[in-house]
Amino acid sequence: MINLVILGAGNVATHLAKAFSNAENITLKQVYNHRPESLIPFKSFVTTTTDINQLEKADIYLIALKDDVISEVAGLLKDNAALILHTSGSVPLKTLERFENHGVFYPVQTFSKKKEVNFREIPISLEANSAKNLEVLKELAEKISNNIYEIDSEQRKALHLAAVYVNNFTNHLYSLGAEICNKNEIPFDILKPLMRETVDKLESLTPREAQTGPALRNDKQTISRHLAMLEPKRQELYKTLTQSIQEFYGKEL
Amino acid sequence: MINLVILGAGNVATHLAKAFSNAENITLKQVYNHRPESLIPFKSFVTTTTDINQLEKADIYLIALKDDVISEVAGLLKDNAALILHTSGSVPLKTLERFENHGVFYPVQTFSKKKEVNFREIPISLEANSAKNLEVLKELAEKISNNIYEIDSEQRKALHLAAVYVNNFTNHLYSLGAEICNKNEIPFDILKPLMRETVDKLESLTPREAQTGPALRNDKQTISRHLAMLEPKRQELYKTLTQSIQEFYGKEL
């Protein structure tokens, strides 16, 4: 039986608390957050506290807080025998090095409080300061997910960068697609099956193999027609993306 | 009963022929293509021809060929009473105006021959030269899809541009994410649930609401760290996307 305390009440903490409270051989003992109103949704299934000096004794303290307060909140923890973890994609392991036992438990997913997730499918990237602690981390992760990866701090930095491309930047392209639809009174829903298929294709093809479109074909007529349809402030990104595709495939511009 | 002939043997023609050959109250009479080897996969379920002068008599001729040959092949059709359609997102309706009855039947999806699709979920964008022909087009589209949209040529041009953003450009971002993973020995699969969720989130949020990440937060430290991890040739696109996000939300750069 693993006794667990979660620090944080945001999107990641919410989904982790739900997943761990339903997991076998885990006791989620407590959720801590300094703002009492953030703890209200947790009260139905777990003990909560706003006082970091009143934390329950546990085997693992999981810090699911914003990157810039992880170090500060970790500094307030007094249990030096426990395993101390954070859940951040971009904070290095060594931020927790003052603890004898420390690690990273990073779920590679975007969370919204309102949207249910199936944690079993969410990849969890793990790192620890010792082989022994890594084993504990794996045991913990396996309680809620079937997708466990061992990733060191350097790799995690790269993974976080790659996630910016496939999530943040991609979402911005969706925004620009939706903007074009709105201006032309086209329902954005018409594009959603295409957006899903763009991801689903990568089950059988690499993205390099899956690329299509006017940039790859160097179809100058279509590219010019598209640029003419865009406001000047949107043209630069269209051009830069087109050039990046052509450079990626070693094409002449 | 609608009698149909399809001209073309590419990805779109392949999936349309399969869908129509299984549809009720449609007779797919023939598939035409000038290259006999391209017709081989069709022979098990439909009559084929490589001779455009040997086309069967039909109510509808559906031209699912590359954009730049639609006009030429349409010029060889002799049945002036039939309804002549093309399937292109970027070719205007008036390309077929020499025919008394003409229209556009554009499935808004990316197709690979190998990958099965559920046509019922694929949006089909329709346009016709008359209200009467639009009714025939709707009747045809309803045989294979539940997602039918009436879209004029100007809107279809815009829709095709939006599709470039959410399919071609997005796929390129996946390529760049995969490149980062490969260089750092991270399996690209770790990002796929995140990629799917980025699309799925838009069932309940607009992309404008769903945006997250260092560009939106104007987290200069993370942006600098990311730029330092990228090769110079990748930095420009990262910067242009970051600026575009900040401009989209009216943020100071």
Short mmCIF file of C-alpha atoms in Angstrom, two decimals:
data_model
loop_
_atom_site.label_atom_id
_atom_site.label_comp_id
_atom_site.label_asym_id
_atom_site.label_seq_id
_atom_site.Cartn_x
_atom_site.Cartn_y
_atom_site.Cartn_z
CA MET A 1 0.00 0.00 0.00
CA ILE A 2 1.38 3.42 -1.03
CA ASN A 3 0.28 6.48 0.97
CA LEU A 4 0.12 9.57 -1.19
CA VAL A 5 -0.36 13.31 -0.61
CA ILE A 6 -0.96 15.66 -3.57
CA LEU A 7 0.02 19.33 -3.40
CA GLY A 8 -1.96 21.44 -5.84
CA ALA A 9 -5.55 21.87 -6.99
CA GLY A 10 -5.18 22.81 -10.66
CA ASN A 11 -5.96 20.77 -13.78
CA VAL A 12 -3.17 18.23 -13.32
CA ALA A 13 -3.79 17.84 -9.56
CA THR A 14 -7.53 17.40 -10.15
CA HIS A 15 -7.13 14.58 -12.67
CA LEU A 16 -4.35 12.88 -10.71
CA ALA A 17 -6.34 13.02 -7.47
CA LYS A 18 -9.36 11.43 -9.19
CA ALA A 19 -7.26 8.74 -10.84
CA PHE A 20 -5.34 7.86 -7.66
CA SER A 21 -8.45 7.87 -5.47
CA ASN A 22 -9.86 5.15 -7.73
CA ALA A 23 -6.63 3.15 -8.00
CA GLU A 24 -5.95 -0.08 -6.14
CA ASN A 25 -3.27 -0.33 -3.46
CA ILE A 26 -2.95 3.45 -3.19
CA THR A 27 -4.29 5.58 -0.36
CA LEU A 28 -4.68 9.20 -1.38
CA LYS A 29 -4.39 10.62 2.13
CA GLN A 30 -4.77 14.32 1.45
CA VAL A 31 -4.79 17.17 -1.05
CA TYR A 32 -3.14 20.45 -0.07
CA ASN A 33 -3.65 23.89 -1.57
CA HIS A 34 -3.23 27.31 0.02
CA ARG A 35 -6.51 28.61 -1.45
CA PRO A 36 -9.51 27.04 0.33
CA GLU A 37 -11.92 27.71 -2.58
CA SER A 38 -9.76 25.60 -4.92
CA LEU A 39 -10.17 22.63 -2.59
CA ILE A 40 -13.97 22.56 -2.68
CA PRO A 41 -14.23 20.10 -5.61
CA PHE A 42 -11.92 17.67 -3.77
CA LYS A 43 -13.83 17.52 -0.51
CA SER A 44 -16.29 14.88 -1.73
CA PHE A 45 -13.58 12.24 -2.12
CA VAL A 46 -10.45 13.19 -0.15
CA THR A 47 -9.28 14.99 3.01
CA THR A 48 -7.94 18.46 2.26
CA THR A 49 -5.83 21.09 3.99
CA THR A 50 -4.75 24.69 3.36
CA ASP A 51 -1.97 24.46 5.96
CA ILE A 52 1.27 23.00 4.68
CA ASN A 53 2.34 22.39 8.29
CA GLN A 54 -0.62 20.01 8.69
CA LEU A 55 0.34 17.55 5.95
CA GLU A 56 -0.37 13.90 6.66
CA LYS A 57 2.53 11.48 6.88
CA ALA A 58 2.91 9.76 3.49
CA ASP A 59 5.30 7.69 1.38
CA ILE A 60 5.06 10.06 -1.57
CA TYR A 61 4.39 13.79 -1.86
CA LEU A 62 3.37 14.72 -5.40
CA ILE A 63 3.78 18.43 -6.18
CA ALA A 64 1.36 19.33 -9.01
CA LEU A 65 1.80 23.10 -8.86
CA LYS A 66 2.88 25.80 -11.32
CA ASP A 67 6.52 25.55 -12.42
CA ASP A 68 7.60 28.73 -10.63
CA VAL A 69 6.38 27.70 -7.16
CA ILE A 70 7.58 24.06 -7.13
CA SER A 71 10.91 24.93 -5.56
CA GLU A 72 9.38 27.25 -2.94
CA VAL A 73 6.65 24.80 -1.85
CA ALA A 74 9.11 21.89 -1.81
CA GLY A 75 11.23 24.00 0.58
CA LEU A 76 8.37 23.89 3.10
CA LEU A 77 8.19 20.08 3.17
CA LYS A 78 9.64 18.57 6.33
CA ASP A 79 9.51 14.83 5.68
CA ASN A 80 13.03 14.03 4.53
CA ALA A 81 12.48 10.29 4.29
CA ALA A 82 9.58 10.46 1.82
CA LEU A 83 9.78 10.46 -1.97
CA ILE A 84 9.17 13.99 -3.30
CA LEU A 85 7.94 14.34 -6.89
CA HIS A 86 6.91 17.11 -9.23
CA THR A 87 4.73 16.79 -12.34
CA SER A 88 6.30 19.42 -14.59
CA GLY A 89 7.52 18.92 -18.15
CA SER A 90 10.03 21.74 -17.96
CA VAL A 91 11.41 21.77 -14.39
CA PRO A 92 14.61 19.69 -14.04
CA LEU A 93 14.97 16.85 -11.53
CA LYS A 94 17.69 18.69 -9.63
CA THR A 95 15.20 21.32 -8.42
CA LEU A 96 14.28 18.69 -5.79
CA GLU A 97 17.84 17.55 -5.04
CA ARG A 98 17.75 18.71 -1.41
CA PHE A 99 15.60 15.61 -0.75
CA GLU A 100 17.27 12.24 -0.39
CA ASN A 101 14.49 10.66 -2.52
CA HIS A 102 13.13 12.68 -5.42
CA GLY A 103 11.76 12.28 -8.91
CA VAL A 104 9.57 13.54 -11.72
CA PHE A 105 6.12 12.22 -12.63
CA TYR A 106 5.14 14.11 -15.80
CA PRO A 107 1.84 13.19 -17.52
CA VAL A 108 2.25 14.12 -21.20
CA GLN A 109 -1.22 15.51 -21.75
CA THR A 110 -3.21 18.74 -21.74
CA PHE A 111 -5.89 18.79 -19.06
CA SER A 112 -9.07 20.81 -18.59
CA LYS A 113 -10.91 20.49 -15.29
CA LYS A 114 -14.25 19.99 -17.01
CA LYS A 115 -13.19 17.30 -19.45
CA GLU A 116 -12.96 13.70 -18.24
CA VAL A 117 -9.83 11.82 -19.29
CA ASN A 118 -8.97 8.14 -19.42
CA PHE A 119 -5.72 8.15 -17.45
CA ARG A 120 -4.89 4.59 -18.59
CA GLU A 121 -4.08 6.02 -22.04
CA ILE A 122 -2.03 8.99 -20.85
CA PRO A 123 1.74 8.61 -21.22
CA ILE A 124 3.61 9.27 -17.99
CA SER A 125 7.26 10.23 -18.21
CA LEU A 126 9.30 9.24 -15.16
CA GLU A 127 12.69 10.20 -13.76
CA ALA A 128 14.21 9.55 -10.33
CA ASN A 129 17.47 10.15 -8.46
CA SER A 130 18.12 6.41 -7.97
CA ALA A 131 17.22 3.07 -9.50
CA LYS A 132 15.33 2.21 -6.31
CA ASN A 133 13.22 5.36 -6.46
CA LEU A 134 12.58 4.80 -10.16
CA GLU A 135 11.08 1.42 -9.26
CA VAL A 136 8.75 3.11 -6.75
CA LEU A 137 7.79 5.68 -9.38
CA LYS A 138 6.99 2.94 -11.89
CA GLU A 139 4.88 1.14 -9.32
CA LEU A 140 2.99 4.39 -8.66
CA ALA A 141 2.50 5.20 -12.36
CA GLU A 142 1.29 1.68 -13.22
CA LYS A 143 -1.60 2.14 -10.81
CA ILE A 144 -3.17 4.67 -13.16
CA SER A 145 -1.56 4.34 -16.63
CA ASN A 146 -0.52 1.71 -19.17
CA ASN A 147 1.88 4.11 -20.94
CA ILE A 148 5.01 4.57 -18.88
CA TYR A 149 8.26 6.05 -20.19
CA GLU A 150 11.62 6.59 -18.53
CA ILE A 151 12.81 10.02 -19.66
CA ASP A 152 15.78 11.97 -18.25
CA SER A 153 15.78 15.75 -17.62
CA GLU A 154 17.48 16.60 -20.93
CA GLN A 155 15.02 14.45 -22.86
CA ARG A 156 12.12 15.93 -20.93
CA LYS A 157 13.21 19.44 -21.96
CA ALA A 158 13.14 18.26 -25.59
CA LEU A 159 9.81 16.48 -25.07
CA HIS A 160 8.31 19.67 -23.67
CA LEU A 161 9.56 21.60 -26.72
CA ALA A 162 8.07 18.97 -29.06
CA ALA A 163 4.79 19.23 -27.13
CA VAL A 164 4.72 22.97 -27.84
CA TYR A 165 4.77 22.15 -31.57
CA VAL A 166 2.10 19.45 -31.54
CA ASN A 167 -0.20 21.11 -29.01
CA ASN A 168 0.26 24.90 -28.62
CA PHE A 169 1.37 25.69 -32.17
CA THR A 170 -1.08 23.23 -33.70
CA ASN A 171 -3.93 24.76 -31.70
CA HIS A 172 -2.96 28.16 -33.08
CA LEU A 173 -3.26 26.79 -36.62
CA TYR A 174 -6.74 25.58 -35.65
CA SER A 175 -7.48 29.16 -34.49
CA LEU A 176 -6.40 30.54 -37.85
CA GLY A 177 -8.45 27.89 -39.68
CA ALA A 178 -11.47 28.80 -37.53
CA GLU A 179 -10.89 32.50 -38.25
CA ILE A 180 -11.04 31.83 -42.01
CA CYS A 181 -14.22 29.78 -41.53
CA ASN A 182 -15.89 32.49 -39.42
CA LYS A 183 -15.09 35.22 -41.93
CA ASN A 184 -16.64 33.15 -44.71
CA GLU A 185 -19.63 31.86 -42.75
CA ILE A 186 -18.45 28.27 -42.93
CA PRO A 187 -19.11 26.13 -39.83
CA PHE A 188 -15.73 25.17 -38.30
CA ASP A 189 -17.18 21.71 -37.58
CA ILE A 190 -16.75 20.86 -41.27
CA LEU A 191 -12.98 20.68 -40.64
CA LYS A 192 -13.00 18.48 -37.54
CA PRO A 193 -13.02 15.06 -39.26
CA LEU A 194 -10.01 16.27 -41.31
CA MET A 195 -8.24 17.40 -38.14
CA ARG A 196 -8.85 14.02 -36.49
CA GLU A 197 -7.71 12.12 -39.58
CA THR A 198 -4.49 14.21 -39.73
CA VAL A 199 -3.62 12.70 -36.34
CA ASP A 200 -5.04 9.22 -37.03
CA LYS A 201 -3.00 8.82 -40.23
CA LEU A 202 0.12 8.77 -38.08
CA GLU A 203 -0.83 5.32 -36.81
CA SER A 204 0.41 3.95 -40.15
CA LEU A 205 2.62 6.72 -41.60
CA THR A 206 5.33 9.00 -40.20
CA PRO A 207 4.44 12.70 -40.45
CA ARG A 208 7.24 13.03 -43.03
CA GLU A 209 5.43 10.44 -45.20
CA ALA A 210 1.97 11.89 -44.51
CA GLN A 211 2.72 15.42 -45.75
CA THR A 212 0.58 16.68 -48.65
CA GLY A 213 -0.50 20.08 -49.95
CA PRO A 214 0.55 23.01 -52.12
CA ALA A 215 3.83 23.71 -50.24
CA LEU A 216 5.10 20.14 -50.75
CA ARG A 217 4.03 20.10 -54.41
CA ASN A 218 5.49 23.62 -54.78
CA ASP A 219 2.18 24.55 -56.41
CA LYS A 220 3.01 28.24 -56.86
CA GLN A 221 -0.39 29.15 -58.30
CA THR A 222 -2.32 27.84 -55.29
CA ILE A 223 0.20 29.39 -52.87
CA SER A 224 -0.21 32.82 -54.55
CA ARG A 225 -3.99 32.48 -54.53
CA HIS A 226 -3.92 31.60 -50.83
CA LEU A 227 -1.65 34.54 -49.99
CA ALA A 228 -4.00 36.87 -51.87
CA MET A 229 -6.89 35.65 -49.68
CA LEU A 230 -5.03 36.38 -46.43
CA GLU A 231 -4.75 39.65 -44.58
CA PRO A 232 -1.18 41.02 -44.70
CA LYS A 233 -0.66 40.18 -41.00
CA ARG A 234 -1.45 36.51 -41.71
CA GLN A 235 0.76 36.23 -44.81
CA GLU A 236 4.11 36.02 -43.02
CA LEU A 237 3.19 32.87 -41.07
CA TYR A 238 1.75 31.22 -44.20
CA LYS A 239 5.00 31.98 -46.07
CA THR A 240 7.25 30.85 -43.21
CA LEU A 241 5.34 27.55 -42.87
CA THR A 242 5.45 27.00 -46.64
CA GLN A 243 9.21 27.66 -46.71
CA SER A 244 9.75 25.41 -43.71
CA ILE A 245 7.93 22.53 -45.44
CA GLN A 246 9.96 23.04 -48.61
CA GLU A 247 13.23 23.24 -46.67
CA PHE A 248 12.25 20.08 -44.72
CA TYR A 249 11.96 18.14 -47.99
CA GLY A 250 15.05 19.76 -49.53
CA LYS A 251 13.04 21.55 -52.22
CA GLU A 252 14.13 24.66 -54.09
CA LEU A 253 12.14 27.69 -52.99
CA MET B 1 -32.32 4.80 -58.66
CA ILE B 2 -29.33 6.99 -59.60
CA ASN B 3 -26.89 5.70 -62.23
CA LEU B 4 -23.36 6.90 -61.58
CA VAL B 5 -20.02 6.83 -63.44
CA ILE B 6 -16.81 7.85 -61.65
CA LEU B 7 -13.85 9.24 -63.58
CA GLY B 8 -10.58 8.77 -61.73
CA ALA B 9 -8.76 6.06 -59.81
CA GLY B 10 -6.86 8.00 -57.15
CA ASN B 11 -7.46 8.21 -53.41
CA VAL B 12 -10.72 10.15 -53.63
CA ALA B 13 -12.10 8.03 -56.51
CA THR B 14 -11.18 4.81 -54.67
CA HIS B 15 -13.04 5.73 -51.49
CA LEU B 16 -16.02 7.19 -53.35
CA ALA B 17 -16.34 4.11 -55.56
CA LYS B 18 -16.31 1.82 -52.52
CA ALA B 19 -18.85 3.95 -50.66
CA PHE B 20 -21.22 4.26 -53.64
CA SER B 21 -20.98 0.59 -54.58
CA ASN B 22 -22.29 -0.22 -51.08
CA ALA B 23 -24.97 2.49 -51.04
CA GLU B 24 -28.66 1.86 -51.53
CA ASN B 25 -30.54 3.18 -54.58
CA ILE B 26 -27.32 3.95 -56.43
CA THR B 27 -25.90 1.96 -59.32
CA LEU B 28 -22.21 2.57 -59.78
CA LYS B 29 -22.13 1.64 -63.49
CA GLN B 30 -18.46 2.17 -64.27
CA VAL B 31 -15.10 3.63 -63.25
CA TYR B 32 -12.97 5.26 -65.94
CA ASN B 33 -9.23 5.94 -65.88
CA HIS B 34 -6.76 6.21 -68.78
CA ARG B 35 -4.15 4.05 -67.00
CA PRO B 36 -5.25 0.38 -66.98
CA GLU B 37 -3.01 -0.55 -64.00
CA SER B 38 -4.79 2.02 -61.80
CA LEU B 39 -8.09 0.26 -62.47
CA ILE B 40 -6.98 -3.15 -61.19
CA PRO B 41 -8.20 -2.61 -57.59
CA PHE B 42 -11.65 -1.64 -58.92
CA LYS B 43 -12.26 -4.70 -61.08
CA SER B 44 -13.51 -6.85 -58.20
CA PHE B 45 -16.57 -4.67 -57.63
CA VAL B 46 -17.28 -2.48 -60.66
CA THR B 47 -17.00 -2.39 -64.48
CA THR B 48 -14.04 -0.32 -65.64
CA THR B 49 -12.85 1.30 -68.87
CA THR B 50 -9.74 3.10 -70.11
CA ASP B 51 -11.60 4.54 -73.11
CA ILE B 52 -13.48 7.74 -72.42
CA ASN B 53 -15.50 7.16 -75.59
CA GLN B 54 -16.88 3.95 -74.08
CA LEU B 55 -18.51 5.52 -71.03
CA GLU B 56 -21.80 4.00 -69.93
CA LYS B 57 -24.91 6.15 -70.04
CA ALA B 58 -25.49 7.58 -66.55
CA ASP B 59 -27.41 10.25 -64.61
CA ILE B 60 -24.28 11.59 -62.97
CA TYR B 61 -20.60 11.69 -64.03
CA LEU B 62 -18.35 12.34 -61.04
CA ILE B 63 -14.87 13.61 -62.01
CA ALA B 64 -12.45 12.70 -59.18
CA LEU B 65 -9.23 13.63 -60.97
CA LYS B 66 -6.34 16.02 -60.27
CA ASP B 67 -7.30 19.70 -60.36
CA ASP B 68 -5.33 20.48 -63.51
CA VAL B 69 -6.99 17.82 -65.71
CA ILE B 70 -10.64 18.31 -64.63
CA SER B 71 -11.36 20.83 -67.37
CA GLU B 72 -9.64 18.78 -70.08
CA VAL B 73 -11.37 15.50 -69.19
CA ALA B 74 -14.75 17.23 -68.82
CA GLY B 75 -14.24 18.51 -72.38
CA LEU B 76 -14.29 14.93 -73.61
CA LEU B 77 -17.68 14.13 -72.07
CA LYS B 78 -20.47 13.95 -74.62
CA ASP B 79 -23.59 13.47 -72.50
CA ASN B 80 -25.01 16.97 -72.27
CA ALA B 81 -28.15 15.94 -70.39
CA ALA B 82 -26.33 14.37 -67.45
CA LEU B 83 -25.20 16.06 -64.24
CA ILE B 84 -21.41 16.60 -64.35
CA LEU B 85 -19.59 16.98 -61.02
CA HIS B 86 -16.04 17.43 -59.81
CA THR B 87 -14.69 16.66 -56.32
CA SER B 88 -12.08 19.39 -55.93
CA GLY B 89 -11.77 21.83 -53.06
CA SER B 90 -10.03 24.47 -55.14
CA VAL B 91 -11.56 24.31 -58.65
CA PRO B 92 -14.49 26.73 -59.11
CA LEU B 93 -17.95 25.60 -60.21
CA LYS B 94 -17.72 27.59 -63.44
CA THR B 95 -14.99 25.25 -64.78
CA LEU B 96 -17.91 22.97 -65.68
CA GLU B 97 -20.25 25.70 -66.97
CA ARG B 98 -20.33 24.35 -70.53
CA PHE B 99 -22.68 21.66 -69.18
CA GLU B 100 -26.33 22.47 -68.62
CA ASN B 101 -26.25 20.56 -65.31
CA HIS B 102 -23.11 20.82 -63.22
CA GLY B 103 -21.95 20.91 -59.64
CA VAL B 104 -19.26 20.25 -57.06
CA PHE B 105 -19.14 17.29 -54.68
CA TYR B 106 -16.14 17.97 -52.40
CA PRO B 107 -15.44 15.54 -49.52
CA VAL B 108 -13.56 17.52 -46.87
CA GLN B 109 -11.09 14.83 -45.88
CA THR B 110 -7.59 13.56 -46.58
CA PHE B 111 -7.60 10.05 -48.08
CA SER B 112 -4.98 7.32 -48.31
CA LYS B 113 -5.78 4.29 -50.43
CA LYS B 114 -4.67 1.90 -47.71
CA LYS B 115 -6.65 3.41 -44.88
CA GLU B 116 -10.34 2.54 -44.54
CA VAL B 117 -12.63 5.48 -43.83
CA ASN B 118 -16.15 5.72 -42.51
CA PHE B 119 -17.75 7.87 -45.21
CA ARG B 120 -20.84 8.51 -43.05
CA GLU B 121 -18.70 10.87 -40.91
CA ILE B 122 -17.01 12.70 -43.77
CA PRO B 123 -18.37 16.19 -44.46
CA ILE B 124 -19.35 16.70 -48.09
CA SER B 125 -19.51 20.23 -49.41
CA LEU B 126 -21.98 20.70 -52.27
CA GLU B 127 -22.58 23.36 -54.92
CA ALA B 128 -24.70 23.25 -58.06
CA ASN B 129 -25.72 25.54 -60.93
CA SER B 130 -29.41 25.33 -60.02
CA ALA B 131 -31.69 24.60 -57.08
CA LYS B 132 -32.91 21.50 -58.89
CA ASN B 133 -29.41 20.14 -59.38
CA LEU B 134 -28.53 20.96 -55.77
CA GLU B 135 -31.43 18.70 -54.72
CA VAL B 136 -30.00 15.87 -56.85
CA LEU B 137 -26.55 16.46 -55.33
CA LYS B 138 -28.00 16.31 -51.81
CA GLU B 139 -29.80 13.08 -52.64
CA LEU B 140 -26.52 11.64 -53.93
CA ALA B 141 -24.47 12.81 -50.94
CA GLU B 142 -27.01 11.49 -48.41
CA LYS B 143 -26.49 7.98 -49.77
CA ILE B 144 -22.98 7.92 -48.28
CA SER B 145 -22.67 10.71 -45.68
CA ASN B 146 -24.55 12.23 -42.75
CA ASN B 147 -22.55 15.48 -42.93
CA ILE B 148 -23.72 17.57 -45.85
CA TYR B 149 -22.95 21.26 -46.32
CA GLU B 150 -23.99 23.71 -49.01
CA ILE B 151 -20.90 25.79 -49.81
CA ASP B 152 -20.46 28.20 -52.73
CA SER B 153 -17.27 28.56 -54.79
CA GLU B 154 -15.98 31.56 -52.82
CA GLN B 155 -16.57 29.77 -49.54
CA ARG B 156 -14.97 26.61 -50.90
CA LYS B 157 -11.81 28.55 -51.76
CA ALA B 158 -11.70 29.75 -48.15
CA LEU B 159 -12.47 26.26 -46.85
CA HIS B 160 -9.59 24.85 -48.88
CA LEU B 161 -7.26 27.49 -47.41
CA ALA B 162 -8.45 26.68 -43.87
CA ALA B 163 -7.85 22.98 -44.62
CA VAL B 164 -4.23 23.80 -45.49
CA TYR B 165 -3.81 25.22 -41.97
CA VAL B 166 -5.46 22.38 -40.07
CA ASN B 167 -4.08 19.54 -42.21
CA ASN B 168 -0.91 20.41 -44.21
CA PHE B 169 0.58 22.95 -41.83
CA THR B 170 -0.43 20.97 -38.74
CA ASN B 171 1.16 17.84 -40.18
CA HIS B 172 4.38 19.80 -40.68
CA LEU B 173 4.35 20.75 -36.98
CA TYR B 174 3.99 17.02 -36.24
CA SER B 175 7.07 16.46 -38.44
CA LEU B 176 9.05 19.01 -36.45
CA GLY B 177 7.85 17.48 -33.17
CA ALA B 178 8.89 14.04 -34.43
CA GLU B 179 12.28 15.44 -35.48
CA ILE B 180 12.89 16.72 -31.93
CA CYS B 181 11.84 13.33 -30.51
CA ASN B 182 14.12 11.41 -32.88
CA LYS B 183 17.14 13.57 -32.07
CA ASN B 184 16.60 12.96 -28.38
CA GLU B 185 15.73 9.26 -28.59
CA ILE B 186 12.19 9.84 -27.38
CA PRO B 187 9.49 7.65 -28.99
CA PHE B 188 7.13 9.93 -30.97
CA ASP B 189 4.22 7.77 -29.74
CA ILE B 190 4.47 9.52 -26.36
CA LEU B 191 2.98 12.64 -28.02
CA LYS B 192 0.05 11.02 -29.81
CA PRO B 193 -2.49 11.16 -26.96
CA LEU B 194 -1.66 14.87 -26.60
CA MET B 195 -2.16 15.38 -30.35
CA ARG B 196 -5.53 13.64 -30.22
CA GLU B 197 -6.63 15.60 -27.15
CA THR B 198 -5.66 18.89 -28.87
CA VAL B 199 -8.34 18.06 -31.46
CA ASP B 200 -10.84 16.51 -29.01
CA LYS B 201 -10.80 19.58 -26.74
CA LEU B 202 -12.46 21.52 -29.54
CA GLU B 203 -15.68 19.59 -28.96
CA SER B 204 -16.24 21.83 -25.93
CA LEU B 205 -13.96 24.86 -26.47
CA THR B 206 -13.16 27.10 -29.44
CA PRO B 207 -9.48 26.99 -30.44
CA ARG B 208 -9.20 30.59 -29.21
CA GLU B 209 -10.31 29.43 -25.74
CA ALA B 210 -8.19 26.27 -25.83
CA GLN B 211 -4.85 28.01 -26.44
CA THR B 212 -2.17 27.45 -23.77
CA GLY B 213 1.63 27.56 -23.68
CA PRO B 214 4.63 29.86 -23.32
CA ALA B 215 3.69 32.14 -26.25
CA LEU B 216 0.25 32.92 -24.79
CA ARG B 217 1.69 33.42 -21.28
CA ASN B 218 4.53 35.46 -22.81
CA ASP B 219 6.88 33.29 -20.76
CA LYS B 220 10.10 34.80 -22.12
CA GLN B 221 12.39 32.48 -20.16
CA THR B 222 10.84 29.31 -21.64
CA ILE B 223 10.74 30.84 -25.13
CA SER B 224 14.47 31.70 -24.93
CA ARG B 225 15.30 28.23 -23.63
CA HIS B 226 13.32 26.65 -26.49
CA LEU B 227 15.02 28.83 -29.11
CA ALA B 228 18.43 27.84 -27.68
CA MET B 229 17.51 24.15 -28.16
CA LEU B 230 16.59 24.64 -31.84
CA GLU B 231 18.87 24.66 -34.86
CA PRO B 232 19.06 28.15 -36.41
CA LYS B 233 17.00 27.00 -39.42
CA ARG B 234 14.15 25.99 -37.07
CA GLN B 235 14.21 29.18 -34.99
CA GLU B 236 12.45 31.44 -37.48
CA LEU B 237 9.29 29.33 -37.62
CA TYR B 238 9.21 29.03 -33.81
CA LYS B 239 9.52 32.83 -33.52
CA THR B 240 6.92 33.53 -36.23
CA LEU B 241 4.41 31.15 -34.60
CA THR B 242 5.06 32.68 -31.17
CA GLN B 243 4.56 36.19 -32.55
CA SER B 244 1.43 35.11 -34.40
CA ILE B 245 -0.08 33.71 -31.18
CA GLN B 246 0.77 36.91 -29.30
CA GLU B 247 -0.63 39.09 -32.06
CA PHE B 248 -3.80 36.92 -32.17
CA TYR B 249 -4.45 37.67 -28.49
CA GLY B 250 -3.43 41.32 -28.80
CA LYS B 251 -0.40 40.90 -26.56
CA GLU B 252 2.66 43.13 -26.50
CA LEU B 253 5.67 41.36 -28.02
#
